[in-house]
Every structure is written in structure tokens, then in C-alpha cells.
JSON list of C-alpha atoms in Angstrom, two decimals:
[
{"chain": "A", "resi": 12, "resn": "UNK", "atom": "CA", "xyz": [-98.19, -75.56, -19.76]},
{"chain": "A", "resi": 13, "resn": "UNK", "atom": "CA", "xyz": [-98.58, -72.85, -17.64]},
{"chain": "A", "resi": 14, "resn": "UNK", "atom": "CA", "xyz": [-95.97, -71.20, -15.97]},
{"chain": "A", "resi": 15, "resn": "UNK", "atom": "CA", "xyz": [-95.04, -71.05, -12.21]},
{"chain": "A", "resi": 16, "resn": "UNK", "atom": "CA", "xyz": [-93.02, -68.62, -9.97]},
{"chain": "A", "resi": 17, "resn": "UNK", "atom": "CA", "xyz": [-91.52, -69.50, -6.59]},
{"chain": "A", "resi": 18, "resn": "UNK", "atom": "CA", "xyz": [-88.90, -67.58, -4.46]},
{"chain": "A", "resi": 19, "resn": "UNK", "atom": "CA", "xyz": [-85.39, -68.81, -5.28]},
{"chain": "A", "resi": 20, "resn": "UNK", "atom": "CA", "xyz": [-84.52, -69.57, -1.56]},
{"chain": "A", "resi": 21, "resn": "UNK", "atom": "CA", "xyz": [-86.10, -69.85, 1.41]},
{"chain": "A", "resi": 22, "resn": "UNK", "atom": "CA", "xyz": [-84.61, -70.50, 5.36]},
{"chain": "A", "resi": 23, "resn": "UNK", "atom": "CA", "xyz": [-85.96, -72.21, 7.92]},
{"chain": "A", "resi": 24, "resn": "UNK", "atom": "CA", "xyz": [-85.32, -73.17, 11.54]},
{"chain": "A", "resi": 25, "resn": "UNK", "atom": "CA", "xyz": [-85.45, -77.11, 12.41]},
{"chain": "A", "resi": 26, "resn": "UNK", "atom": "CA", "xyz": [-88.48, -78.12, 13.87]},
{"chain": "A", "resi": 27, "resn": "UNK", "atom": "CA", "xyz": [-90.58, -75.19, 12.60]},
{"chain": "A", "resi": 28, "resn": "UNK", "atom": "CA", "xyz": [-93.30, -75.51, 9.83]},
{"chain": "A", "resi": 29, "resn": "UNK", "atom": "CA", "xyz": [-92.34, -73.78, 6.40]},
{"chain": "A", "resi": 30, "resn": "UNK", "atom": "CA", "xyz": [-94.61, -72.67, 3.64]},
{"chain": "A", "resi": 31, "resn": "UNK", "atom": "CA", "xyz": [-93.08, -72.66, 0.04]},
{"chain": "A", "resi": 32, "resn": "UNK", "atom": "CA", "xyz": [-95.04, -70.41, -1.53]},
{"chain": "A", "resi": 33, "resn": "UNK", "atom": "CA", "xyz": [-95.87, -71.01, -5.83]},
{"chain": "A", "resi": 34, "resn": "UNK", "atom": "CA", "xyz": [-98.03, -68.45, -8.18]},
{"chain": "A", "resi": 35, "resn": "UNK", "atom": "CA", "xyz": [-99.19, -69.98, -11.33]},
{"chain": "A", "resi": 36, "resn": "UNK", "atom": "CA", "xyz": [-101.77, -67.06, -11.97]},
{"chain": "A", "resi": 37, "resn": "UNK", "atom": "CA", "xyz": [-102.73, -68.70, -15.66]},
{"chain": "A", "resi": 38, "resn": "UNK", "atom": "CA", "xyz": [-103.16, -71.73, -14.35]},
{"chain": "A", "resi": 39, "resn": "UNK", "atom": "CA", "xyz": [-106.11, -73.52, -16.11]},
{"chain": "A", "resi": 40, "resn": "UNK", "atom": "CA", "xyz": [-109.38, -75.49, -14.75]},
{"chain": "A", "resi": 41, "resn": "UNK", "atom": "CA", "xyz": [-107.23, -78.73, -15.87]},
{"chain": "A", "resi": 42, "resn": "UNK", "atom": "CA", "xyz": [-104.13, -77.86, -14.43]},
{"chain": "A", "resi": 43, "resn": "UNK", "atom": "CA", "xyz": [-102.54, -80.35, -11.74]},
{"chain": "A", "resi": 44, "resn": "UNK", "atom": "CA", "xyz": [-100.43, -78.84, -9.23]},
{"chain": "A", "resi": 45, "resn": "UNK", "atom": "CA", "xyz": [-97.47, -81.63, -8.46]},
{"chain": "A", "resi": 46, "resn": "UNK", "atom": "CA", "xyz": [-94.82, -80.76, -5.61]},
{"chain": "A", "resi": 47, "resn": "UNK", "atom": "CA", "xyz": [-91.27, -82.51, -6.63]},
{"chain": "A", "resi": 48, "resn": "UNK", "atom": "CA", "xyz": [-88.39, -81.96, -4.68]},
{"chain": "A", "resi": 49, "resn": "UNK", "atom": "CA", "xyz": [-84.43, -82.53, -5.03]},
{"chain": "A", "resi": 50, "resn": "UNK", "atom": "CA", "xyz": [-82.44, -83.84, -2.21]},
{"chain": "A", "resi": 51, "resn": "UNK", "atom": "CA", "xyz": [-78.13, -83.06, -2.63]},
{"chain": "A", "resi": 52, "resn": "UNK", "atom": "CA", "xyz": [-77.08, -85.58, -5.03]},
{"chain": "A", "resi": 53, "resn": "UNK", "atom": "CA", "xyz": [-80.61, -87.22, -5.79]},
{"chain": "A", "resi": 54, "resn": "UNK", "atom": "CA", "xyz": [-82.94, -87.24, -8.50]},
{"chain": "A", "resi": 55, "resn": "UNK", "atom": "CA", "xyz": [-86.53, -85.37, -7.89]},
{"chain": "A", "resi": 56, "resn": "UNK", "atom": "CA", "xyz": [-88.85, -87.18, -5.81]},
{"chain": "A", "resi": 57, "resn": "UNK", "atom": "CA", "xyz": [-92.72, -86.71, -5.55]},
{"chain": "A", "resi": 58, "resn": "UNK", "atom": "CA", "xyz": [-94.13, -84.53, -2.67]},
{"chain": "A", "resi": 59, "resn": "UNK", "atom": "CA", "xyz": [-97.90, -84.07, -3.18]},
{"chain": "A", "resi": 60, "resn": "UNK", "atom": "CA", "xyz": [-100.36, -83.13, -5.83]},
{"chain": "A", "resi": 61, "resn": "UNK", "atom": "CA", "xyz": [-103.82, -81.64, -6.32]},
{"chain": "A", "resi": 62, "resn": "UNK", "atom": "CA", "xyz": [-106.43, -80.20, -8.47]},
{"chain": "A", "resi": 63, "resn": "UNK", "atom": "CA", "xyz": [-108.84, -77.81, -6.35]},
{"chain": "A", "resi": 64, "resn": "UNK", "atom": "CA", "xyz": [-108.84, -78.74, -2.51]},
{"chain": "A", "resi": 65, "resn": "UNK", "atom": "CA", "xyz": [-106.38, -78.78, -0.07]},
{"chain": "A", "resi": 66, "resn": "UNK", "atom": "CA", "xyz": [-104.35, -82.01, 0.27]},
{"chain": "A", "resi": 67, "resn": "UNK", "atom": "CA", "xyz": [-102.46, -84.15, 3.25]},
{"chain": "A", "resi": 68, "resn": "UNK", "atom": "CA", "xyz": [-100.32, -87.05, 3.16]},
{"chain": "A", "resi": 69, "resn": "UNK", "atom": "CA", "xyz": [-97.19, -88.14, 5.15]},
{"chain": "A", "resi": 70, "resn": "UNK", "atom": "CA", "xyz": [-94.86, -85.70, 3.65]},
{"chain": "A", "resi": 71, "resn": "UNK", "atom": "CA", "xyz": [-96.51, -82.56, 3.12]},
{"chain": "A", "resi": 72, "resn": "UNK", "atom": "CA", "xyz": [-99.53, -80.63, 2.64]},
{"chain": "A", "resi": 73, "resn": "UNK", "atom": "CA", "xyz": [-100.77, -78.75, -0.23]},
{"chain": "A", "resi": 74, "resn": "UNK", "atom": "CA", "xyz": [-102.90, -75.46, 0.38]},
{"chain": "A", "resi": 75, "resn": "UNK", "atom": "CA", "xyz": [-104.77, -74.39, -3.03]},
{"chain": "A", "resi": 76, "resn": "UNK", "atom": "CA", "xyz": [-106.23, -70.83, -2.96]},
{"chain": "A", "resi": 77, "resn": "UNK", "atom": "CA", "xyz": [-109.61, -70.64, -3.88]},
{"chain": "A", "resi": 78, "resn": "UNK", "atom": "CA", "xyz": [-109.12, -69.24, -7.02]},
{"chain": "A", "resi": 79, "resn": "UNK", "atom": "CA", "xyz": [-106.44, -71.49, -7.88]},
{"chain": "A", "resi": 80, "resn": "UNK", "atom": "CA", "xyz": [-103.58, -68.72, -8.93]},
{"chain": "A", "resi": 81, "resn": "UNK", "atom": "CA", "xyz": [-101.46, -69.67, -6.12]},
{"chain": "A", "resi": 82, "resn": "UNK", "atom": "CA", "xyz": [-100.54, -72.44, -4.04]},
{"chain": "A", "resi": 83, "resn": "UNK", "atom": "CA", "xyz": [-98.45, -73.50, -0.74]},
{"chain": "A", "resi": 84, "resn": "UNK", "atom": "CA", "xyz": [-96.41, -76.28, 0.05]},
{"chain": "A", "resi": 85, "resn": "UNK", "atom": "CA", "xyz": [-96.35, -77.00, 3.66]},
{"chain": "A", "resi": 86, "resn": "UNK", "atom": "CA", "xyz": [-94.13, -79.08, 5.60]},
{"chain": "A", "resi": 87, "resn": "UNK", "atom": "CA", "xyz": [-95.39, -79.16, 9.33]},
{"chain": "A", "resi": 88, "resn": "UNK", "atom": "CA", "xyz": [-91.94, -79.84, 11.11]},
{"chain": "A", "resi": 89, "resn": "UNK", "atom": "CA", "xyz": [-88.99, -79.19, 9.04]},
{"chain": "A", "resi": 90, "resn": "UNK", "atom": "CA", "xyz": [-86.29, -81.41, 9.53]},
{"chain": "A", "resi": 91, "resn": "UNK", "atom": "CA", "xyz": [-82.41, -81.44, 8.34]},
{"chain": "A", "resi": 92, "resn": "UNK", "atom": "CA", "xyz": [-83.36, -84.35, 5.90]},
{"chain": "A", "resi": 93, "resn": "UNK", "atom": "CA", "xyz": [-85.76, -81.59, 4.29]},
{"chain": "A", "resi": 94, "resn": "UNK", "atom": "CA", "xyz": [-83.24, -79.17, 3.02]},
{"chain": "A", "resi": 95, "resn": "UNK", "atom": "CA", "xyz": [-83.50, -79.29, -0.99]},
{"chain": "A", "resi": 96, "resn": "UNK", "atom": "CA", "xyz": [-84.84, -77.84, -3.79]},
{"chain": "A", "resi": 97, "resn": "UNK", "atom": "CA", "xyz": [-88.83, -77.53, -4.43]},
{"chain": "A", "resi": 98, "resn": "UNK", "atom": "CA", "xyz": [-90.28, -77.46, -7.54]},
{"chain": "A", "resi": 99, "resn": "UNK", "atom": "CA", "xyz": [-94.05, -76.36, -8.21]},
{"chain": "A", "resi": 100, "resn": "UNK", "atom": "CA", "xyz": [-95.00, -77.70, -11.66]},
{"chain": "A", "resi": 101, "resn": "UNK", "atom": "CA", "xyz": [-98.67, -77.56, -13.42]},
{"chain": "A", "resi": 102, "resn": "UNK", "atom": "CA", "xyz": [-99.56, -80.02, -16.35]},
{"chain": "A", "resi": 103, "resn": "UNK", "atom": "CA", "xyz": [-102.72, -80.48, -17.93]},
{"chain": "A", "resi": 104, "resn": "UNK", "atom": "CA", "xyz": [-104.78, -83.93, -17.13]},
{"chain": "A", "resi": 105, "resn": "UNK", "atom": "CA", "xyz": [-105.35, -85.59, -20.25]},
{"chain": "A", "resi": 106, "resn": "UNK", "atom": "CA", "xyz": [-107.08, -88.34, -18.35]},
{"chain": "A", "resi": 107, "resn": "UNK", "atom": "CA", "xyz": [-104.51, -90.84, -19.21]},
{"chain": "A", "resi": 108, "resn": "UNK", "atom": "CA", "xyz": [-100.90, -91.49, -19.75]},
{"chain": "A", "resi": 109, "resn": "UNK", "atom": "CA", "xyz": [-98.63, -89.78, -17.77]},
{"chain": "A", "resi": 110, "resn": "UNK", "atom": "CA", "xyz": [-97.26, -86.48, -17.06]},
{"chain": "A", "resi": 111, "resn": "UNK", "atom": "CA", "xyz": [-94.64, -84.37, -18.87]},
{"chain": "A", "resi": 112, "resn": "UNK", "atom": "CA", "xyz": [-93.23, -82.48, -15.90]},
{"chain": "A", "resi": 113, "resn": "UNK", "atom": "CA", "xyz": [-91.67, -79.06, -17.00]},
{"chain": "A", "resi": 114, "resn": "UNK", "atom": "CA", "xyz": [-89.03, -78.11, -14.04]},
{"chain": "A", "resi": 115, "resn": "UNK", "atom": "CA", "xyz": [-88.18, -74.46, -13.30]},
{"chain": "A", "resi": 116, "resn": "UNK", "atom": "CA", "xyz": [-85.63, -73.19, -10.99]},
{"chain": "A", "resi": 117, "resn": "UNK", "atom": "CA", "xyz": [-87.43, -74.18, -8.06]},
{"chain": "A", "resi": 118, "resn": "UNK", "atom": "CA", "xyz": [-87.02, -72.89, -4.55]},
{"chain": "A", "resi": 119, "resn": "UNK", "atom": "CA", "xyz": [-84.13, -73.84, -2.62]},
{"chain": "A", "resi": 120, "resn": "UNK", "atom": "CA", "xyz": [-84.78, -74.55, 0.94]},
{"chain": "A", "resi": 121, "resn": "UNK", "atom": "CA", "xyz": [-82.39, -74.34, 3.79]},
{"chain": "A", "resi": 122, "resn": "UNK", "atom": "CA", "xyz": [-82.84, -75.97, 7.30]},
{"chain": "A", "resi": 123, "resn": "UNK", "atom": "CA", "xyz": [-81.08, -74.18, 10.05]},
{"chain": "A", "resi": 124, "resn": "UNK", "atom": "CA", "xyz": [-80.20, -76.62, 13.17]},
{"chain": "B", "resi": 99, "resn": "UNK", "atom": "CA", "xyz": [-88.68, -102.54, -5.39]},
{"chain": "B", "resi": 100, "resn": "UNK", "atom": "CA", "xyz": [-85.23, -101.26, -6.19]},
{"chain": "B", "resi": 101, "resn": "UNK", "atom": "CA", "xyz": [-86.21, -98.03, -7.67]},
{"chain": "B", "resi": 102, "resn": "UNK", "atom": "CA", "xyz": [-85.09, -96.90, -11.03]},
{"chain": "B", "resi": 103, "resn": "UNK", "atom": "CA", "xyz": [-81.31, -97.64, -11.51]},
{"chain": "B", "resi": 104, "resn": "UNK", "atom": "CA", "xyz": [-78.86, -96.21, -13.44]},
{"chain": "B", "resi": 105, "resn": "UNK", "atom": "CA", "xyz": [-75.88, -96.84, -14.46]},
{"chain": "B", "resi": 106, "resn": "UNK", "atom": "CA", "xyz": [-72.71, -95.90, -14.14]},
{"chain": "B", "resi": 107, "resn": "UNK", "atom": "CA", "xyz": [-73.16, -93.43, -11.56]},
{"chain": "B", "resi": 108, "resn": "UNK", "atom": "CA", "xyz": [-70.10, -91.69, -12.89]},
{"chain": "B", "resi": 109, "resn": "UNK", "atom": "CA", "xyz": [-68.64, -90.99, -16.51]},
{"chain": "B", "resi": 110, "resn": "UNK", "atom": "CA", "xyz": [-65.50, -89.48, -17.15]},
{"chain": "B", "resi": 111, "resn": "UNK", "atom": "CA", "xyz": [-64.68, -89.31, -21.18]},
{"chain": "B", "resi": 112, "resn": "UNK", "atom": "CA", "xyz": [-62.89, -87.47, -23.50]},
{"chain": "B", "resi": 113, "resn": "UNK", "atom": "CA", "xyz": [-64.14, -85.38, -26.29]},
{"chain": "B", "resi": 114, "resn": "UNK", "atom": "CA", "xyz": [-65.16, -87.14, -29.23]},
{"chain": "B", "resi": 115, "resn": "UNK", "atom": "CA", "xyz": [-65.82, -90.40, -27.29]},
{"chain": "B", "resi": 116, "resn": "UNK", "atom": "CA", "xyz": [-68.76, -92.62, -27.61]},
{"chain": "B", "resi": 117, "resn": "UNK", "atom": "CA", "xyz": [-70.90, -92.43, -24.13]},
{"chain": "B", "resi": 118, "resn": "UNK", "atom": "CA", "xyz": [-73.44, -94.77, -23.10]},
{"chain": "B", "resi": 119, "resn": "UNK", "atom": "CA", "xyz": [-76.22, -94.28, -20.33]},
{"chain": "B", "resi": 120, "resn": "UNK", "atom": "CA", "xyz": [-78.16, -96.77, -18.84]},
{"chain": "B", "resi": 121, "resn": "UNK", "atom": "CA", "xyz": [-81.60, -97.09, -17.22]},
{"chain": "B", "resi": 122, "resn": "UNK", "atom": "CA", "xyz": [-83.62, -99.91, -15.70]},
{"chain": "B", "resi": 123, "resn": "UNK", "atom": "CA", "xyz": [-86.94, -98.52, -14.68]},
{"chain": "B", "resi": 124, "resn": "UNK", "atom": "CA", "xyz": [-89.53, -100.19, -12.35]},
{"chain": "B", "resi": 125, "resn": "UNK", "atom": "CA", "xyz": [-90.74, -103.00, -13.35]},
{"chain": "B", "resi": 126, "resn": "UNK", "atom": "CA", "xyz": [-94.47, -102.77, -14.78]},
{"chain": "B", "resi": 127, "resn": "UNK", "atom": "CA", "xyz": [-94.05, -99.12, -15.31]},
{"chain": "B", "resi": 128, "resn": "UNK", "atom": "CA", "xyz": [-95.19, -97.96, -18.92]},
{"chain": "B", "resi": 129, "resn": "UNK", "atom": "CA", "xyz": [-93.40, -94.74, -19.18]},
{"chain": "B", "resi": 130, "resn": "UNK", "atom": "CA", "xyz": [-89.98, -93.91, -19.45]},
{"chain": "B", "resi": 131, "resn": "UNK", "atom": "CA", "xyz": [-88.25, -90.63, -19.27]},
{"chain": "B", "resi": 132, "resn": "UNK", "atom": "CA", "xyz": [-84.47, -89.26, -19.98]},
{"chain": "B", "resi": 133, "resn": "UNK", "atom": "CA", "xyz": [-83.75, -85.80, -18.21]},
{"chain": "B", "resi": 134, "resn": "UNK", "atom": "CA", "xyz": [-80.76, -83.67, -18.34]},
{"chain": "B", "resi": 135, "resn": "UNK", "atom": "CA", "xyz": [-79.88, -81.04, -15.18]},
{"chain": "B", "resi": 136, "resn": "UNK", "atom": "CA", "xyz": [-77.08, -78.53, -15.51]},
{"chain": "B", "resi": 137, "resn": "UNK", "atom": "CA", "xyz": [-76.52, -75.34, -13.75]},
{"chain": "B", "resi": 138, "resn": "UNK", "atom": "CA", "xyz": [-77.51, -73.15, -16.54]},
{"chain": "B", "resi": 139, "resn": "UNK", "atom": "CA", "xyz": [-80.73, -74.69, -17.77]},
{"chain": "B", "resi": 140, "resn": "UNK", "atom": "CA", "xyz": [-81.94, -76.56, -14.88]},
{"chain": "B", "resi": 141, "resn": "UNK", "atom": "CA", "xyz": [-83.99, -80.06, -15.33]},
{"chain": "B", "resi": 142, "resn": "UNK", "atom": "CA", "xyz": [-84.77, -80.39, -19.29]},
{"chain": "B", "resi": 143, "resn": "UNK", "atom": "CA", "xyz": [-86.50, -83.19, -20.56]},
{"chain": "B", "resi": 144, "resn": "UNK", "atom": "CA", "xyz": [-84.74, -85.04, -23.97]},
{"chain": "B", "resi": 145, "resn": "UNK", "atom": "CA", "xyz": [-87.21, -87.79, -24.63]},
{"chain": "B", "resi": 146, "resn": "UNK", "atom": "CA", "xyz": [-90.03, -89.96, -23.26]},
{"chain": "B", "resi": 147, "resn": "UNK", "atom": "CA", "xyz": [-90.98, -93.12, -24.20]},
{"chain": "B", "resi": 148, "resn": "UNK", "atom": "CA", "xyz": [-94.40, -95.02, -23.98]},
{"chain": "B", "resi": 149, "resn": "UNK", "atom": "CA", "xyz": [-94.24, -99.39, -23.99]},
{"chain": "B", "resi": 150, "resn": "UNK", "atom": "CA", "xyz": [-90.87, -98.90, -25.63]},
{"chain": "B", "resi": 151, "resn": "UNK", "atom": "CA", "xyz": [-91.77, -96.38, -28.44]},
{"chain": "B", "resi": 152, "resn": "UNK", "atom": "CA", "xyz": [-90.17, -92.86, -28.32]},
{"chain": "B", "resi": 153, "resn": "UNK", "atom": "CA", "xyz": [-93.24, -90.46, -27.97]},
{"chain": "B", "resi": 154, "resn": "UNK", "atom": "CA", "xyz": [-91.31, -87.38, -28.02]},
{"chain": "B", "resi": 155, "resn": "UNK", "atom": "CA", "xyz": [-88.01, -86.52, -28.56]},
{"chain": "B", "resi": 156, "resn": "UNK", "atom": "CA", "xyz": [-88.17, -82.91, -29.11]},
{"chain": "B", "resi": 157, "resn": "UNK", "atom": "CA", "xyz": [-86.15, -82.01, -26.25]},
{"chain": "B", "resi": 158, "resn": "UNK", "atom": "CA", "xyz": [-82.98, -84.12, -27.77]},
{"chain": "B", "resi": 159, "resn": "UNK", "atom": "CA", "xyz": [-80.43, -81.41, -28.40]},
{"chain": "B", "resi": 160, "resn": "UNK", "atom": "CA", "xyz": [-78.67, -82.89, -31.45]},
{"chain": "B", "resi": 161, "resn": "UNK", "atom": "CA", "xyz": [-78.39, -85.87, -33.66]},
{"chain": "B", "resi": 162, "resn": "UNK", "atom": "CA", "xyz": [-75.37, -86.83, -31.46]},
{"chain": "B", "resi": 163, "resn": "UNK", "atom": "CA", "xyz": [-77.78, -87.91, -28.97]},
{"chain": "B", "resi": 164, "resn": "UNK", "atom": "CA", "xyz": [-79.57, -90.92, -29.64]},
{"chain": "B", "resi": 165, "resn": "UNK", "atom": "CA", "xyz": [-82.13, -92.99, -27.24]},
{"chain": "B", "resi": 166, "resn": "UNK", "atom": "CA", "xyz": [-83.36, -96.67, -27.41]},
{"chain": "B", "resi": 167, "resn": "UNK", "atom": "CA", "xyz": [-85.68, -99.02, -25.42]},
{"chain": "B", "resi": 168, "resn": "UNK", "atom": "CA", "xyz": [-85.12, -102.12, -26.82]},
{"chain": "B", "resi": 169, "resn": "UNK", "atom": "CA", "xyz": [-87.33, -103.93, -23.99]},
{"chain": "B", "resi": 170, "resn": "UNK", "atom": "CA", "xyz": [-89.51, -103.07, -21.05]},
{"chain": "B", "resi": 171, "resn": "UNK", "atom": "CA", "xyz": [-86.79, -103.19, -18.58]},
{"chain": "B", "resi": 172, "resn": "UNK", "atom": "CA", "xyz": [-83.81, -101.26, -20.22]},
{"chain": "B", "resi": 173, "resn": "UNK", "atom": "CA", "xyz": [-83.34, -98.09, -22.11]},
{"chain": "B", "resi": 174, "resn": "UNK", "atom": "CA", "xyz": [-79.76, -96.40, -23.34]},
{"chain": "B", "resi": 175, "resn": "UNK", "atom": "CA", "xyz": [-79.00, -92.88, -24.02]},
{"chain": "B", "resi": 176, "resn": "UNK", "atom": "CA", "xyz": [-76.12, -92.39, -26.32]},
{"chain": "B", "resi": 177, "resn": "UNK", "atom": "CA", "xyz": [-73.88, -89.76, -27.44]},
{"chain": "B", "resi": 178, "resn": "UNK", "atom": "CA", "xyz": [-71.64, -89.85, -30.26]},
{"chain": "B", "resi": 179, "resn": "UNK", "atom": "CA", "xyz": [-69.21, -87.63, -30.22]},
{"chain": "B", "resi": 180, "resn": "UNK", "atom": "CA", "xyz": [-69.62, -86.60, -27.13]},
{"chain": "B", "resi": 181, "resn": "UNK", "atom": "CA", "xyz": [-68.36, -82.72, -26.43]},
{"chain": "B", "resi": 182, "resn": "UNK", "atom": "CA", "xyz": [-67.66, -80.92, -23.22]},
{"chain": "B", "resi": 183, "resn": "UNK", "atom": "CA", "xyz": [-71.00, -78.92, -23.06]},
{"chain": "B", "resi": 184, "resn": "UNK", "atom": "CA", "xyz": [-72.34, -82.18, -22.66]},
{"chain": "B", "resi": 185, "resn": "UNK", "atom": "CA", "xyz": [-71.23, -82.58, -19.20]},
{"chain": "B", "resi": 186, "resn": "UNK", "atom": "CA", "xyz": [-74.18, -82.61, -16.72]},
{"chain": "B", "resi": 187, "resn": "UNK", "atom": "CA", "xyz": [-76.36, -84.92, -14.81]},
{"chain": "B", "resi": 188, "resn": "UNK", "atom": "CA", "xyz": [-78.55, -87.04, -16.92]},
{"chain": "B", "resi": 189, "resn": "UNK", "atom": "CA", "xyz": [-81.43, -88.73, -14.70]},
{"chain": "B", "resi": 190, "resn": "UNK", "atom": "CA", "xyz": [-84.04, -91.82, -16.04]},
{"chain": "B", "resi": 191, "resn": "UNK", "atom": "CA", "xyz": [-87.69, -91.80, -14.50]},
{"chain": "B", "resi": 192, "resn": "UNK", "atom": "CA", "xyz": [-90.36, -93.78, -14.97]},
{"chain": "B", "resi": 193, "resn": "UNK", "atom": "CA", "xyz": [-94.25, -93.98, -14.25]},
{"chain": "B", "resi": 194, "resn": "UNK", "atom": "CA", "xyz": [-96.94, -96.52, -14.56]},
{"chain": "B", "resi": 195, "resn": "UNK", "atom": "CA", "xyz": [-99.79, -95.47, -16.93]},
{"chain": "B", "resi": 196, "resn": "UNK", "atom": "CA", "xyz": [-102.23, -93.85, -15.45]},
{"chain": "B", "resi": 197, "resn": "UNK", "atom": "CA", "xyz": [-105.79, -95.47, -15.42]},
{"chain": "B", "resi": 198, "resn": "UNK", "atom": "CA", "xyz": [-107.86, -92.52, -16.07]},
{"chain": "B", "resi": 199, "resn": "UNK", "atom": "CA", "xyz": [-109.01, -88.97, -14.76]},
{"chain": "B", "resi": 200, "resn": "UNK", "atom": "CA", "xyz": [-108.16, -88.73, -10.79]},
{"chain": "B", "resi": 201, "resn": "UNK", "atom": "CA", "xyz": [-105.85, -91.16, -10.74]},
{"chain": "B", "resi": 202, "resn": "UNK", "atom": "CA", "xyz": [-102.03, -90.13, -10.10]},
{"chain": "B", "resi": 203, "resn": "UNK", "atom": "CA", "xyz": [-99.09, -91.94, -11.15]},
{"chain": "B", "resi": 204, "resn": "UNK", "atom": "CA", "xyz": [-95.87, -89.77, -9.90]},
{"chain": "B", "resi": 205, "resn": "UNK", "atom": "CA", "xyz": [-92.99, -90.15, -11.90]},
{"chain": "B", "resi": 206, "resn": "UNK", "atom": "CA", "xyz": [-89.93, -92.49, -9.91]},
{"chain": "B", "resi": 207, "resn": "UNK", "atom": "CA", "xyz": [-86.23, -90.52, -10.78]},
{"chain": "B", "resi": 208, "resn": "UNK", "atom": "CA", "xyz": [-83.16, -92.80, -10.42]},
{"chain": "B", "resi": 209, "resn": "UNK", "atom": "CA", "xyz": [-79.92, -91.16, -9.05]},
{"chain": "B", "resi": 210, "resn": "UNK", "atom": "CA", "xyz": [-78.69, -89.92, -12.00]},
{"chain": "B", "resi": 211, "resn": "UNK", "atom": "CA", "xyz": [-75.36, -90.55, -14.29]},
{"chain": "B", "resi": 212, "resn": "UNK", "atom": "CA", "xyz": [-73.04, -87.63, -13.52]},
{"chain": "B", "resi": 213, "resn": "UNK", "atom": "CA", "xyz": [-71.14, -87.35, -17.16]},
{"chain": "B", "resi": 214, "resn": "UNK", "atom": "CA", "xyz": [-67.98, -85.26, -17.43]},
{"chain": "B", "resi": 215, "resn": "UNK", "atom": "CA", "xyz": [-66.55, -84.75, -20.82]},
{"chain": "B", "resi": 216, "resn": "UNK", "atom": "CA", "xyz": [-62.93, -83.02, -21.02]}
]
């Protein structure tokens, strides 16, 4: 799978938007972009995913660059509960089965009250 | 749904002892994954099953590690004999079978078992 690059850590003030970047310059046409996060003392949880178009769900938005070489996870109003490690992961879409997720170091997000 | 259930939550054992970690996946999920997390190496995929059959165990560190899935609702990860370097948090995850391209099925993780080998 293609490699992703994320900043080690970021800080945000509570109730402000947060933009978490991810670079994936070697992405291929069939690679999905997944975002998971891991809250303290918990297992990772799914946040959002996308292929080419921007995506929105209850938790976040995913903005994908036109050339797909980078993406940004957007939390519209950070809360203290959003303090976590955020992982950007690429996997190929085989059309069936499941996804083997290879986790990198991720970005540790701190939210300041 | 109760989610993926792992037990025990914490395990402390002495070097050389056998350790068994347990996982109950979400009902109806066809895939089960075992991950290990350490500060040095992050989250590593150890093995995964599809319909109770091991598909890829290339991440299993050594022969001391073994995993089984005797039925769709239960899996074990066993370490025998355990060593201090096996100390880590072990996560189990499950996901349903995807129905085709464009249909997304995220992985659901349990809260892990923190293993300490002294």
C-alpha cells in the first residue's frame, strides 16, 4: 500500500475548526483514503473515508485534493472529546472482502479548553 | 450491539507462562483481525481470519504466537511461552464482508487487552 505522511502532533482550541493534513503522493487510482482515530485507552474507531470526492458525515469532513496526492480531515468544532491520535491510511479497493489497515504514527491532536 | 468484546482487559503474567487473549466479534461479521500496539512499533497487524479461516498470518512475530477461530463468535490469541518483549496492548477488530466496489465496511475495534509480562 502507498505511504502516508502526517504531522506528529497538532493543537487546537476548543470549539474551533481543526484541519488535519495527510500527504500521499504515491497514491494510485484504486486507493481508498481512510481516517481512523484512537482515543486514550480505547481501540481505533472509524471516522471517514473517501476515494475522489469530498465527503461529509456526522463526525467530520474529508477534503481530497484534485490530484489526490493529499487530503485533509476537518473537524468543524473541536471538543475535548476529539483529543486523540488520528490515522490517515490508504488501501486498495479489491471490490470485495475487507480492508487490511496498515497504521502509521498518526497525528496526536490536543484540544485546549 | 455490544461491539467487539475482548477479555481480559488487563493481564499480568510472569515470563514463561502461557497467555490466552480472547475476542468476541460483532455478530454477523465475517472478518476478524488481531493487532498489537507498542510505543516503539505502533499498531501492527498480526493475523486476520475470513469466515473462521486464517488468511494472512505473516505478521505473527514468532512460533510462540498462535491464533484460532473455532467458530464465528470467538477467537483466541495465545502466547506460549510469554516473554517481557510481548508486553503490549492487543486489539481485536471485526468487519463484515463487503458486498462489492463502492460499498464500505469499516473495521470495528475492541478496547484491547493490556498485557504485561514480568
